[in-house]
Coordinates of C-alpha atoms (C1' of nucleotides) and ligand atoms in Angstrom, one line a residue:
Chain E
X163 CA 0.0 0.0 0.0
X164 CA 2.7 2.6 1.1
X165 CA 5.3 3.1 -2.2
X166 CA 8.4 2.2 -1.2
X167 CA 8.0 2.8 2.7
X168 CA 8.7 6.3 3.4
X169 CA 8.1 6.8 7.3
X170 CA 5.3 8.7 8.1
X171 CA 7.7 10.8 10.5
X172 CA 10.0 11.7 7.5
X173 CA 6.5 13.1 6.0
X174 CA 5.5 14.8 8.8
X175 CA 8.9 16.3 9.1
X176 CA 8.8 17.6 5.4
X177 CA 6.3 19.6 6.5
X178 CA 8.4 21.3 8.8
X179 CA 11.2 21.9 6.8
X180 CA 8.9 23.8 4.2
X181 CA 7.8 26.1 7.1
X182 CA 11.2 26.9 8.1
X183 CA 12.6 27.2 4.3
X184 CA 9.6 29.9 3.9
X185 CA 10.5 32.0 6.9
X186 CA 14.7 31.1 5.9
X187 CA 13.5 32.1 2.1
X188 CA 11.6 35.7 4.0
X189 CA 14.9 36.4 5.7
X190 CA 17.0 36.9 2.1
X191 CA 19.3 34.0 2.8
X192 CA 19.5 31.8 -0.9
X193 CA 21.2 28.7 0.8
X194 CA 21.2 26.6 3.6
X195 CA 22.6 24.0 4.8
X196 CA 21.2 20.5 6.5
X197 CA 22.9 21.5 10.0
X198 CA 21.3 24.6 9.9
X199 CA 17.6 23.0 9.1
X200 CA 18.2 20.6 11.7
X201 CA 19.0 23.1 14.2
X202 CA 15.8 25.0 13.7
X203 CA 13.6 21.8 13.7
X204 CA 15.3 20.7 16.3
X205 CA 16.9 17.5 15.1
X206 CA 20.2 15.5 13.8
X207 CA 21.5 16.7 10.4
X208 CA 21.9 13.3 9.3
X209 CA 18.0 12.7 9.5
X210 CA 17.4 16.1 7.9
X211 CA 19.2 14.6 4.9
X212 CA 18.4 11.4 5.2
X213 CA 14.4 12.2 5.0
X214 CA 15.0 14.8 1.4
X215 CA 17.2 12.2 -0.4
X216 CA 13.8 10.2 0.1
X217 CA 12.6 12.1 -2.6
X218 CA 15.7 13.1 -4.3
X219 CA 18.8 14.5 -4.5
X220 CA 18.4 18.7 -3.5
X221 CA 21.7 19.9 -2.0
X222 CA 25.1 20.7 -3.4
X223 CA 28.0 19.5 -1.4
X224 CA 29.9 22.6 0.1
X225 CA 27.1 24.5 -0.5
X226 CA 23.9 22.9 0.9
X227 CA 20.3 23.3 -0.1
X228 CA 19.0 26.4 -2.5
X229 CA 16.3 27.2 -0.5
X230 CA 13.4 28.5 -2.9
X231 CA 14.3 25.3 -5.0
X232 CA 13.8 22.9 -2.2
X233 CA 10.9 24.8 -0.6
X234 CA 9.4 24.9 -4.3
X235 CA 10.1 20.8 -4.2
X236 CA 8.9 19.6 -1.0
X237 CA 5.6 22.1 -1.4
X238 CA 5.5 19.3 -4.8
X239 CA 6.3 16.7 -3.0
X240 CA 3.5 17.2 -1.1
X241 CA 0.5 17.9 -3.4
X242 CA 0.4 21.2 -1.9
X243 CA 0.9 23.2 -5.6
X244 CA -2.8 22.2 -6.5
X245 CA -6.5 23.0 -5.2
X246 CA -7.9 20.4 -3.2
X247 CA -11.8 20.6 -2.7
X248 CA -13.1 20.0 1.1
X249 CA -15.8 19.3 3.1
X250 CA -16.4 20.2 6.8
X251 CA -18.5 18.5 8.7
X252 CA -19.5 19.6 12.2
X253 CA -19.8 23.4 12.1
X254 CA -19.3 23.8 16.1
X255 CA -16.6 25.7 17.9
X256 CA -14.1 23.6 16.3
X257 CA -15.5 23.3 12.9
X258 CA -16.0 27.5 12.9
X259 CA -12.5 27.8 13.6
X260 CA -11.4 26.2 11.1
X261 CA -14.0 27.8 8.6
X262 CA -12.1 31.1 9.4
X263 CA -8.5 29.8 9.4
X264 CA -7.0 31.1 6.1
X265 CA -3.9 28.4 6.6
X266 CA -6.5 26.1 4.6
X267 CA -6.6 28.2 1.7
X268 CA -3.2 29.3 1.4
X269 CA -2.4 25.4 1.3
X270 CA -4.7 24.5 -1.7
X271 CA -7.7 23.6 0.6
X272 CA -10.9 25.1 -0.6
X273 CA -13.6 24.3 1.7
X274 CA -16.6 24.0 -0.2
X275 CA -19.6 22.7 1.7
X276 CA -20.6 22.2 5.3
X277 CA -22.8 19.9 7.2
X278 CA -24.4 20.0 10.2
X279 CA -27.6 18.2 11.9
X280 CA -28.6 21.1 13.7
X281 CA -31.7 22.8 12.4
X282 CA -30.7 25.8 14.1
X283 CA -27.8 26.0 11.5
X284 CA -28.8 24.6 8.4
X285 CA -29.6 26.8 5.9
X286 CA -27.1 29.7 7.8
X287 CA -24.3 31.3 6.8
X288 CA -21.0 31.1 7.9
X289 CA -17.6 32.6 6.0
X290 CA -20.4 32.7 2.8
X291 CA -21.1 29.2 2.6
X292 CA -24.3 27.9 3.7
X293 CA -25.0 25.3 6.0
X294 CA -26.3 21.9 5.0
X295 CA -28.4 19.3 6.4
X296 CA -25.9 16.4 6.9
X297 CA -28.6 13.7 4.9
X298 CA -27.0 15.3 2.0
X299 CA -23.6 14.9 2.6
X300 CA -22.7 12.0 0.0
X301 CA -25.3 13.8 -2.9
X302 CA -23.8 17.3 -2.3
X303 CA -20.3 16.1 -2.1
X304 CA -20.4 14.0 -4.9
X305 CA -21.6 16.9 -6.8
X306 CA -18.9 19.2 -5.9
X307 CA -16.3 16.4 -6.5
X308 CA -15.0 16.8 -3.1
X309 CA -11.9 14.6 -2.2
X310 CA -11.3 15.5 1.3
X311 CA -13.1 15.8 4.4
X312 CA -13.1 17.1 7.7
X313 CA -14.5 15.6 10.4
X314 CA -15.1 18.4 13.8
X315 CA -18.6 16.7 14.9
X316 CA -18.7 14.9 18.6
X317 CA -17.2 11.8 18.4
X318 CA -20.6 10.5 18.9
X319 CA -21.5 11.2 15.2
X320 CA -18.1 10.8 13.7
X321 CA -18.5 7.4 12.3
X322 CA -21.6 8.2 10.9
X323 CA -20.2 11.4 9.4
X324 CA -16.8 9.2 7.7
X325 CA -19.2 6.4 6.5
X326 CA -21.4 9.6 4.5
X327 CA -18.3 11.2 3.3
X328 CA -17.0 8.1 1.9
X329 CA -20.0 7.2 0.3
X330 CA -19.9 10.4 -1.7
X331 CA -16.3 9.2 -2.9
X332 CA -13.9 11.0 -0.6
X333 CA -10.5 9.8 -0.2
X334 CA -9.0 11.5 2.8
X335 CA -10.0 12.4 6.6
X336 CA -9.0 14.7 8.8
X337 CA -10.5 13.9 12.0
X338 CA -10.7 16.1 14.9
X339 CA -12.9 13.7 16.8
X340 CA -11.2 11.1 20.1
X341 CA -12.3 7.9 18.0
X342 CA -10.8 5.4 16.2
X343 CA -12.6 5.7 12.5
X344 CA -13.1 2.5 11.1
X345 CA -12.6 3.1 7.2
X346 CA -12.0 0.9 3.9
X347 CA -8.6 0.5 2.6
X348 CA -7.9 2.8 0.5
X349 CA -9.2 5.7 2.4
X350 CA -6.5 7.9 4.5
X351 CA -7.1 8.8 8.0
X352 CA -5.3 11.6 9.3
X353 CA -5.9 12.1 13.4
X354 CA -5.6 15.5 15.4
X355 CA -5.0 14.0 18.8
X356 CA -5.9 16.8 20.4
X357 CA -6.9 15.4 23.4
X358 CA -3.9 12.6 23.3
X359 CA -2.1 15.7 23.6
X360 CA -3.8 17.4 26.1
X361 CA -3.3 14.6 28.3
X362 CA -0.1 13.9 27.4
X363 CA 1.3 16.8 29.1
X364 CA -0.7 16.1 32.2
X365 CA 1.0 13.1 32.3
X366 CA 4.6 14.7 32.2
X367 CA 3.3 17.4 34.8
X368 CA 2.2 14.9 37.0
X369 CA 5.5 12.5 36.4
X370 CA 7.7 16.1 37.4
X371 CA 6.7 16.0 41.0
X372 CA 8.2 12.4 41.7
X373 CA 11.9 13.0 40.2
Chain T
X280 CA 15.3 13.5 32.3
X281 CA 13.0 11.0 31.7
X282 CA 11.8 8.4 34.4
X283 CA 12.8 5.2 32.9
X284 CA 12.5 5.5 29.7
X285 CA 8.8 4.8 28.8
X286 CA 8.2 5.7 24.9
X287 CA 6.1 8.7 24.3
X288 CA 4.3 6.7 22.2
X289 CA 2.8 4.7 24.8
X290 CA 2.2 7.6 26.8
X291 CA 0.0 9.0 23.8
X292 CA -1.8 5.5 23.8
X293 CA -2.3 5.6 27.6
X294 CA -4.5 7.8 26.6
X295 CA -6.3 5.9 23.9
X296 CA -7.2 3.1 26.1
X297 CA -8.5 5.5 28.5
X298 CA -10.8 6.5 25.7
X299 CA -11.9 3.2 24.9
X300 CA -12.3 2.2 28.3
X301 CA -14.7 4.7 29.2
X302 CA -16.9 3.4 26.2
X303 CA -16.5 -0.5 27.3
X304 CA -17.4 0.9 30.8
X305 CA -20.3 2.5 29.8
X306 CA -21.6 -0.5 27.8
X307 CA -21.5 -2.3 30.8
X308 CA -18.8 -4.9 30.6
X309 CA -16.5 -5.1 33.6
X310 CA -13.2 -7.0 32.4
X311 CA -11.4 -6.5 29.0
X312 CA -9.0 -8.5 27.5
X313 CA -5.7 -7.0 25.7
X314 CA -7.0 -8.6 22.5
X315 CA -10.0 -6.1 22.6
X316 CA -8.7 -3.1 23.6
X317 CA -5.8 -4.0 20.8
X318 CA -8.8 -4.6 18.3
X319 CA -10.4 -1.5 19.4
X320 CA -7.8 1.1 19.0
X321 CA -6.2 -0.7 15.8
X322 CA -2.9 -2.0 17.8
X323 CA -1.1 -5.2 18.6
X324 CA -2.7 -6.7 21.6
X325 CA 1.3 -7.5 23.0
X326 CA 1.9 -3.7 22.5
X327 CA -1.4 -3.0 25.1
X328 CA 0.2 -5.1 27.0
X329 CA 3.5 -4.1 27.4
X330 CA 2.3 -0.2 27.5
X331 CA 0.5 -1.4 30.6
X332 CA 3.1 -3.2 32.1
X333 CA 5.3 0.1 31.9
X334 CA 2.9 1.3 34.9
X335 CA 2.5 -1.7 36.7
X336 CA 0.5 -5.1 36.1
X337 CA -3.0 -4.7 36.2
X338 CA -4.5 -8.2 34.5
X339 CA -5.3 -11.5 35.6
X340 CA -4.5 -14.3 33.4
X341 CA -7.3 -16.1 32.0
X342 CA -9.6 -13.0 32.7
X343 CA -8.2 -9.8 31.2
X344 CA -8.4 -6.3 33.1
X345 CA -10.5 -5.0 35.5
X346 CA -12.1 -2.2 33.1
X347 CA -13.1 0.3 36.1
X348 CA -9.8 -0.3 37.9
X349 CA -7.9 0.0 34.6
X350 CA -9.5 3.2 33.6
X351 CA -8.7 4.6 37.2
X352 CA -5.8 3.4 37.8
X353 CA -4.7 5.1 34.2
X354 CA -6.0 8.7 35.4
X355 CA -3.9 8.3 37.8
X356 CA -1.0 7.7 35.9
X357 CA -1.3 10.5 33.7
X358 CA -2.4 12.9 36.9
X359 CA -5.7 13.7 35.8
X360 CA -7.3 13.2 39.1
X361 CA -6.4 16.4 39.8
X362 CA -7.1 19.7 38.7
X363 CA -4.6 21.9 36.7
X364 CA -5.0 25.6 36.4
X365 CA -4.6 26.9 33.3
X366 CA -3.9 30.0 31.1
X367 CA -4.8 31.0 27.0
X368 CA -2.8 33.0 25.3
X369 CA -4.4 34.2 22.4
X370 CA -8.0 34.3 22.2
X371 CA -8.6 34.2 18.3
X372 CA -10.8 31.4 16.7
X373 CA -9.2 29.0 17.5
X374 CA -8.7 30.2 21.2
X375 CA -11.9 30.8 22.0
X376 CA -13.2 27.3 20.1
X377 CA -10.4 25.8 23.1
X378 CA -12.8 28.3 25.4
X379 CA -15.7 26.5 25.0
X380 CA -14.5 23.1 25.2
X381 CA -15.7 21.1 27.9
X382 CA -13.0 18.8 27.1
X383 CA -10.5 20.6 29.1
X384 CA -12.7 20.6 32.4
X385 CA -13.5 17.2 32.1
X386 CA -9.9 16.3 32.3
X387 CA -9.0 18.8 35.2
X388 CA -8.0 21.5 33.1
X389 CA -9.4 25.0 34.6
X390 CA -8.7 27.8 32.3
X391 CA -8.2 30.7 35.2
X392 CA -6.8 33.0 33.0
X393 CA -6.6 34.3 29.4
X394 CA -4.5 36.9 27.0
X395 CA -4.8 38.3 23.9
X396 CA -2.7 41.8 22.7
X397 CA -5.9 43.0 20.6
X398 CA -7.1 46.3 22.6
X399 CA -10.7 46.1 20.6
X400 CA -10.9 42.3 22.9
X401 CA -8.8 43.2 26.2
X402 CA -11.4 43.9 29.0
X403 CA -14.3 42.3 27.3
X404 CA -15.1 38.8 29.0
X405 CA -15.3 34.9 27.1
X406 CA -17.1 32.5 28.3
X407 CA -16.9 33.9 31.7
X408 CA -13.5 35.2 31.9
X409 CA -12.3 38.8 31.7
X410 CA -9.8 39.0 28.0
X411 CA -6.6 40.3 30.2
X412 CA -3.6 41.9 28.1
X413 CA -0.6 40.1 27.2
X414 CA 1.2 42.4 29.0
X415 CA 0.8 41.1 32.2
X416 CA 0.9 37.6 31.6
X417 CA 3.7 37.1 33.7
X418 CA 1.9 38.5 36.5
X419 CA -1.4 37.4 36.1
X420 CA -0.6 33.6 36.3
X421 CA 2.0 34.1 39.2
X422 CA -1.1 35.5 41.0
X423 CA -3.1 32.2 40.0
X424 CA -0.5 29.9 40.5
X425 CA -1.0 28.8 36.7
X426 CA 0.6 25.6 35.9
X427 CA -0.1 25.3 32.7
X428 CA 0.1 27.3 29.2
X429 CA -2.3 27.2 26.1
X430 CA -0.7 29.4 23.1
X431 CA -3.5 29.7 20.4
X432 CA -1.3 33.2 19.2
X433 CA 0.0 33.8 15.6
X434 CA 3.0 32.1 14.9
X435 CA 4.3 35.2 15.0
X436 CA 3.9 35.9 18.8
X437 CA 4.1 32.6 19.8
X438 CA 7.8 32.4 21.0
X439 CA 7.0 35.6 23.1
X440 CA 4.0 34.4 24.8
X441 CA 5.9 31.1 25.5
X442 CA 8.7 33.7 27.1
X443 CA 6.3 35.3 29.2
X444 CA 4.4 32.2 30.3
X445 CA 7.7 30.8 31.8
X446 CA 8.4 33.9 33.3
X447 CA 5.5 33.6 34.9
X448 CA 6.3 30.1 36.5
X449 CA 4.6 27.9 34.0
X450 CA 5.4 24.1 34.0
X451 CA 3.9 22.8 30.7
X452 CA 3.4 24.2 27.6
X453 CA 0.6 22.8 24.4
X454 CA 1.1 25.0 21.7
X455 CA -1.0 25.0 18.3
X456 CA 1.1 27.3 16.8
X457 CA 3.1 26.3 14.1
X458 CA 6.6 27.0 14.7
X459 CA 9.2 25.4 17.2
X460 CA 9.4 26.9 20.5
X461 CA 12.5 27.4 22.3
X462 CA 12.5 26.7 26.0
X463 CA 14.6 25.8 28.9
X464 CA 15.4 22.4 29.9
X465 CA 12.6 21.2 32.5
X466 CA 9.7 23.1 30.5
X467 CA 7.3 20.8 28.9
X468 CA 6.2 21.5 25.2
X469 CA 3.3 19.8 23.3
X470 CA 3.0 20.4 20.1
X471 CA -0.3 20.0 18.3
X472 CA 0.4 19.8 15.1
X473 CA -2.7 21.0 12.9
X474 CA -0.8 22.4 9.7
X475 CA 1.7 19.2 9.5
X476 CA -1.3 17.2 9.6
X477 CA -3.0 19.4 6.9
X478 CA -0.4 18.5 4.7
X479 CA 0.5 15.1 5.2
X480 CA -2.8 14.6 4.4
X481 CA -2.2 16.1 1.1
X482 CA 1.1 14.0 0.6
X483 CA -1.0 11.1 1.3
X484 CA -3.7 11.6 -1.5
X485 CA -1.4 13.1 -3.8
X486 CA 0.6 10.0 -3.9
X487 CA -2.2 7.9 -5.1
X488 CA -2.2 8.8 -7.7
X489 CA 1.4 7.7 -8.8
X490 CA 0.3 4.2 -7.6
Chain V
dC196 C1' 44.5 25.8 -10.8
dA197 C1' 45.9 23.7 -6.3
dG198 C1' 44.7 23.2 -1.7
dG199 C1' 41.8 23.9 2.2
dA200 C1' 37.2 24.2 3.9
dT201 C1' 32.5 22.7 3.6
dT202 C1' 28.7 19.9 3.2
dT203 C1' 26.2 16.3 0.8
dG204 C1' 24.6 11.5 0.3
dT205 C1' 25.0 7.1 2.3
dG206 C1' 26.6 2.5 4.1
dA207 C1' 27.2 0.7 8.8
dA208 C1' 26.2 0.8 13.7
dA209 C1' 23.3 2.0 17.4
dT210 C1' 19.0 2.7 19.3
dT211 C1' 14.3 2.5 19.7
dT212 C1' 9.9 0.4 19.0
dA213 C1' 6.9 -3.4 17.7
dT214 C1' 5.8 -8.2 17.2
dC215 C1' 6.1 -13.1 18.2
dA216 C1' 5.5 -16.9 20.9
dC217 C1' 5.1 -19.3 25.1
dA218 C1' 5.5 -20.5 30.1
dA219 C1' 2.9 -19.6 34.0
dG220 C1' -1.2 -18.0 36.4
dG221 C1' -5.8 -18.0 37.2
dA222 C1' -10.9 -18.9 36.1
dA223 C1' -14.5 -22.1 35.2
dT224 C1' -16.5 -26.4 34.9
dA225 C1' -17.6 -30.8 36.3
Chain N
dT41 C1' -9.7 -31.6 42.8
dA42 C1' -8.4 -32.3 38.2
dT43 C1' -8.9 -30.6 33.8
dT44 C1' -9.6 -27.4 30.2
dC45 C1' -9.5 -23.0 28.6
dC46 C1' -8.0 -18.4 28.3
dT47 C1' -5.1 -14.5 28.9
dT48 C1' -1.3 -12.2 31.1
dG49 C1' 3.6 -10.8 31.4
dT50 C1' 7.9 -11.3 29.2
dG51 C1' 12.2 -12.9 26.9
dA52 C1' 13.6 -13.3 22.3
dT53 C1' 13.2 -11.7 17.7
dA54 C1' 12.2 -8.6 14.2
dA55 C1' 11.5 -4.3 12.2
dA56 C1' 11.8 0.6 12.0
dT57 C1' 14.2 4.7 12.9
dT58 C1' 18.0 7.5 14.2
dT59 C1' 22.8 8.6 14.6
dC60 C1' 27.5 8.0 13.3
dA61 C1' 31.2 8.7 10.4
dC62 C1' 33.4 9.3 6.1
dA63 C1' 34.3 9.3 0.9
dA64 C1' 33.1 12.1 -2.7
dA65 C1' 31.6 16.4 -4.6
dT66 C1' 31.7 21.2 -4.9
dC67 C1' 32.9 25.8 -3.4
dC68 C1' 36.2 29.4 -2.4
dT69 C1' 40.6 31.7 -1.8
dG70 C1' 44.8 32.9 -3.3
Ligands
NAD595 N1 -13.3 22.5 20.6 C1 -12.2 22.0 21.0 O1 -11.3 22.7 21.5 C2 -11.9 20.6 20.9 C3 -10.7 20.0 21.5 C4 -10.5 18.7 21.4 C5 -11.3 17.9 20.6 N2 -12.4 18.4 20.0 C6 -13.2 17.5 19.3 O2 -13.6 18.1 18.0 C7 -15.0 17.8 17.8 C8 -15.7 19.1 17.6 O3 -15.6 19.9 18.8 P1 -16.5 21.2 19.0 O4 -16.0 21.8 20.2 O5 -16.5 22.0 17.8 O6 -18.0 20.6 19.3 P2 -19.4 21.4 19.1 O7 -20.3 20.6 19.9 O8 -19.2 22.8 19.3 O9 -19.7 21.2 17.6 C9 -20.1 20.0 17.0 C10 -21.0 20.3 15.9 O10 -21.3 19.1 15.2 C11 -22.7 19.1 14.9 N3 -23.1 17.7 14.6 C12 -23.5 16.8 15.5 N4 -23.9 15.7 14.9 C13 -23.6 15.9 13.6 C14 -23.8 15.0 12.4 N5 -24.2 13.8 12.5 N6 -23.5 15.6 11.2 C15 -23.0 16.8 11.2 N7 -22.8 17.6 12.2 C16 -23.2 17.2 13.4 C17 -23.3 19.8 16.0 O11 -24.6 20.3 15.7 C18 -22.3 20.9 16.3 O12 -22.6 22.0 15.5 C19 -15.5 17.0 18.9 O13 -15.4 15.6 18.5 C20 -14.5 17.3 20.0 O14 -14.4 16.2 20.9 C21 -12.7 19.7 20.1
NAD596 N1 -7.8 28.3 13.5 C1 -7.4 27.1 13.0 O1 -8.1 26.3 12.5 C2 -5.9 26.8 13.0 C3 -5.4 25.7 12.3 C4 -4.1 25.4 12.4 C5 -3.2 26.2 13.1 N2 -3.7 27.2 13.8 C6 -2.8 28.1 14.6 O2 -3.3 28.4 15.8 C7 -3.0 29.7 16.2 C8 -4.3 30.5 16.4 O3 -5.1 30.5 15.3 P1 -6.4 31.3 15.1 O4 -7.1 30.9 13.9 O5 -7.1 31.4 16.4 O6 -5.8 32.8 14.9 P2 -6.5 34.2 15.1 O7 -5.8 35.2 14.4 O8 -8.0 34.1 15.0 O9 -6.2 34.4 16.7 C9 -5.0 34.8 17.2 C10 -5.3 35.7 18.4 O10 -4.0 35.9 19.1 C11 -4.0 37.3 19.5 N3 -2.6 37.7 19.6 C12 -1.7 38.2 18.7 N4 -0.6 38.5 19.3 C13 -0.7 38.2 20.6 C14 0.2 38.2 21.7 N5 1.4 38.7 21.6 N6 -0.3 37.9 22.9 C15 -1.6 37.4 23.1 N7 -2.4 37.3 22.1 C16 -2.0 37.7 20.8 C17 -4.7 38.0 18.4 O11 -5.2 39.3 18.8 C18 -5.9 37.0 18.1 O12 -7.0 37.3 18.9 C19 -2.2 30.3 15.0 O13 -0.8 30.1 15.3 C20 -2.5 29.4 13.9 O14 -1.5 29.2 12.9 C21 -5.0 27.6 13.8

DNA sequence: CAGGATTTGTGAAATTTATCACAAGGAATA
DNA sequence: TATTCCTTGTGATAAATTTCACAAATCCTG
């Protein structure tokens, strides 16, 4: 299923890299190197290389990496050069966030319809797209040709919100919901853990007091 | 640094089994084995078990794990018996979507304090709370006795809220925005990472179609 | 254009994390 | 109580990921 097993940490980490080429790129600086990435991200230089030469050969030995040519690559790399229509579903706190965060946009993800199964808010407004009745998920979705979409319902729902997306031929989640989505092959899952997360640090607060 | 080495990984699935536990709970069943909670949250049943067995041993051969006594004793672990106080800086849309989550109570988390640096918000109140200026984080949570730190900020501000947090005697940091935050050894940084997981996404259905 | 200074790409080694597989413990039944 | 069945905890093994360390490539200076 995965091509050639690329971790999904080296993918993750591409992301990174990106963000700190564009604010390297910002500053005027043309090269850089893969001790200098690693430093910013945090990491070994070895894995900063390691993870590019995945997906090919950028740098020049003695000089490094030309950073608008490598941000201009991994942005590639990523599918992140083309418009990718969305659907939110779930237009709560969360989902109303999200609606407003331009980060979406500026990565090639045009939100184009949103469900929700409160008749209070279908039929509404919100960041000029109009609320709809999640029955027609898979019709309007399908119509739209959607190919991603977001799931920011309680996790009560969220099952029944996936298995509607997927019906109207969606190929990726991203799921804001604290459940385990149960999904075909061939459909990719991507978890926010925020509450993981949340704990997590508990966790490591707690653990503090012991040492 | 760390206590014996337990992976973060199994820290992060602590909290999954927590998850599941509360729904096995709910449903009425009183024991579990490691082969459901591994079917459950899309694991190895050995690797529930061995994430257990970092914290102690909890089963009984032949019968599985108390699910009540699991799920408490797991709390425990990750010190969310207890209540936390904590602050937001930055109460934007995603900041005040974090506001209104019940989420955070539930777990112990009490937001008892929160910032923004926009003189149109500062003074008006959220969801109870008076919007207090960034200014006097510092002061503000040494007041409170703030544990904890939210930063829901532009990227922009984020490393200086994260300054002024620590300054103020904050512990732990979970930080949503998307840059790497620079803090002294013995401060606690979570990263939720909402853009990488935007993109990996896109990676993911990108590559597809190569396949 | 030679020589010194860098920095890449990459095998090999080390470390970390996940899975296997099974002895031993305990429950349930008769 | 003996027997059967199940499931834990865990040593051994396997797989994945990270780090090391260095030859080869290229830059830069004089
Ligand atoms: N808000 C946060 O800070 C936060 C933090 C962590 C996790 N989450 C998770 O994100 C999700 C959304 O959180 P929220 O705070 O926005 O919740 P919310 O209750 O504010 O919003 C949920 C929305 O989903 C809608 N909905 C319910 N059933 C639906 C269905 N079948 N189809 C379509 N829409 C449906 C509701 O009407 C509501 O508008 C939840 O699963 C929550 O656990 C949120
Ligand atoms: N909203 C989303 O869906 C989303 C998604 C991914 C990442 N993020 C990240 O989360 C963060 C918050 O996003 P948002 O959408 O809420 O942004 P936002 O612009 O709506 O809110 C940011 C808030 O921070 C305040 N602020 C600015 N400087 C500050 C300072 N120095 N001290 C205190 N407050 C300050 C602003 O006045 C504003 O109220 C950003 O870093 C963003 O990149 C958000």
């Amino acid at each position: 299923m995965e091509s050639y097993k690329i971790p999904k940490k080296s993918v993750e980490r591409l992301s990174i890299y990106k963000r700190i080429l564009k604010v390297i790129m910002d500053a005027g600086f043309t090269t850089v190197s893969s001790r200098e990435l690693a430093e910013r991200a945090g990491l070994n230089s070895a894995q900063v290389r390691k993870d590019l030469v995945y997906f090919g050969q950028f740098g020049t030995p003695g000089m490094g990496y030309q950073v608008s040519m490598l941000h201009r690559a991994i942005t590639k790399i990523m599918g992140l050069h083309k418009k990718i229509p969305v659907a939110l579903t779930g237009v709560g706190n969360l989902g109303q966030a999200l609606l407003a965060y331009p980060g979406f946009k500026e990565r090639g993800f045009i939100i184009e319809a949103i469900f929700d199964n409160d008749h209070e808010k279908v039929g509404k407004k919100k960041n000029g797209l109009k609320i709809l009745d999640e029955k027609n998920i898979s019709s309007e979705i399908k119509k739209k040709k959607v190919r991603v979409g977001i799931i920011a319902t309680p996790p009560s729902a969220a099952q029944f919100a996936a298995n509607k997306l997927i019906e109207g031929g969606i190929k990726g989640i991203l799921n804001f919901a604290p459940i385990e989505l149960k999904v075909p092959s061939g459909i990719t899952v991507v978890n926010v853990a925020l509450c993981e997360k949340l704990e997590m640090l508990s966790y490591y607060l707690s653990k503090r007091k012991l040492l």
